[in-house]
mmCIF file of C-alpha atoms in Angstrom:
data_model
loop_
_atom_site.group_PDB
_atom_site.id
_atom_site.type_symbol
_atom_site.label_atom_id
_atom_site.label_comp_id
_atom_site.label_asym_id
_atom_site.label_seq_id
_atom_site.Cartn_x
_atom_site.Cartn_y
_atom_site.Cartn_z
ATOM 1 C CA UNK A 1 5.157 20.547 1.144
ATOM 2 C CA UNK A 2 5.872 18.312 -1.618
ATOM 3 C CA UNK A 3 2.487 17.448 -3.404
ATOM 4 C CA UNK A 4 2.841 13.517 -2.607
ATOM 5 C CA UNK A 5 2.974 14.244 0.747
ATOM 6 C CA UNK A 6 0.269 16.557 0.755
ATOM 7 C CA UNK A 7 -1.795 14.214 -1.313
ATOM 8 C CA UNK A 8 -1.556 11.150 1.286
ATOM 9 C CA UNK A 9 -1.951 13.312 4.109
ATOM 10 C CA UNK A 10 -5.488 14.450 2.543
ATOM 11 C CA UNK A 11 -5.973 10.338 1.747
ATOM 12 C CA UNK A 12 -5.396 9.665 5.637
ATOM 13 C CA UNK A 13 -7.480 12.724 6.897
ATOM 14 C CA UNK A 14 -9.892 11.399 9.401
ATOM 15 C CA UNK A 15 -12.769 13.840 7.946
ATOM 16 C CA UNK A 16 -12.250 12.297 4.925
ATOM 17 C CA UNK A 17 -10.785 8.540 5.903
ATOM 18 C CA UNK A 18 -14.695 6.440 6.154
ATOM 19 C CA UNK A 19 -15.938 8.018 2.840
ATOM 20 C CA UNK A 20 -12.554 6.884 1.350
ATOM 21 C CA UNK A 21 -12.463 3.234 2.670
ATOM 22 C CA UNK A 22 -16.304 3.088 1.748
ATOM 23 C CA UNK A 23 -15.280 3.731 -2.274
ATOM 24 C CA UNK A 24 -12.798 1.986 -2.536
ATOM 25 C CA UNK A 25 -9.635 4.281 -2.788
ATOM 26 C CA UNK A 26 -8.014 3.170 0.821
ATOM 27 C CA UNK A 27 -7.930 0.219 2.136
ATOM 28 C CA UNK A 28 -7.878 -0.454 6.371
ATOM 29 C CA UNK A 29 -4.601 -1.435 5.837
ATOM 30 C CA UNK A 30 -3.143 1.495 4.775
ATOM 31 C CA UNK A 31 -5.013 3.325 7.439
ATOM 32 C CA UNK A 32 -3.855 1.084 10.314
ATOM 33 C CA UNK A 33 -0.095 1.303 8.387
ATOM 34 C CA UNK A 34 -0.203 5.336 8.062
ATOM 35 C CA UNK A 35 -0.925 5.185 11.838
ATOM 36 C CA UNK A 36 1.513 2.729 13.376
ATOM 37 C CA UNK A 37 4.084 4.783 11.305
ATOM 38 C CA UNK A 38 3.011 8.117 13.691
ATOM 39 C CA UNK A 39 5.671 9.025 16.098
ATOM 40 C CA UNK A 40 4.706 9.458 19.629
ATOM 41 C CA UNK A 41 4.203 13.056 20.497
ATOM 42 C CA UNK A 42 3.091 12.111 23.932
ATOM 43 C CA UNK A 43 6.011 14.473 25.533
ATOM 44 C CA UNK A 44 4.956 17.662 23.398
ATOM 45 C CA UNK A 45 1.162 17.579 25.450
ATOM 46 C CA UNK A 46 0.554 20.723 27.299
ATOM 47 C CA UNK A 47 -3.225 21.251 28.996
ATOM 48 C CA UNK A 48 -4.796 24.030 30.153
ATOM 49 C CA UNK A 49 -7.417 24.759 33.024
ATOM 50 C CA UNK A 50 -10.367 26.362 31.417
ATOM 51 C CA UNK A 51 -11.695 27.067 34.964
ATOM 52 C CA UNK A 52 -9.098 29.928 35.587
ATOM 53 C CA UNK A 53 -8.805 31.109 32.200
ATOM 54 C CA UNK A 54 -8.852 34.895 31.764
ATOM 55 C CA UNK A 55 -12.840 35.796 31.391
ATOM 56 C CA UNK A 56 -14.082 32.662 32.103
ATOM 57 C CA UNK A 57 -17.048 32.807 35.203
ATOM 58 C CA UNK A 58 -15.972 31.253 38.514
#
């Protein structure tokens, strides 16, 4: 991963996104920008029912 990339991806990560906006260093804008510009992954979803997972109680 090129270090730009990895840089703006650490800039945008939502553990670290509040603290950043609060000082200064990203603005709402760029948050709501870096987000629009997700693609939709909504076809890649899989789920899984805990209830009859392998060692779970019934």
């Amino acid at each position: 991963m090129r270090l730009s990339r990895a840089l703006q991806e650490k800039i945008l990560d939502l553990r670290l996104r509040d603290k950043l906006i609060a000082e200064g260093k990203v603005t709402k804008a760029q948050v709501e920008e870096y987000l629009n510009g997700l693609a939709d992954e909504e076809s890649n979803v899989t789920t899984t029912d805990e209830s009859t997972a392998p060692g779970m109680k019934q």
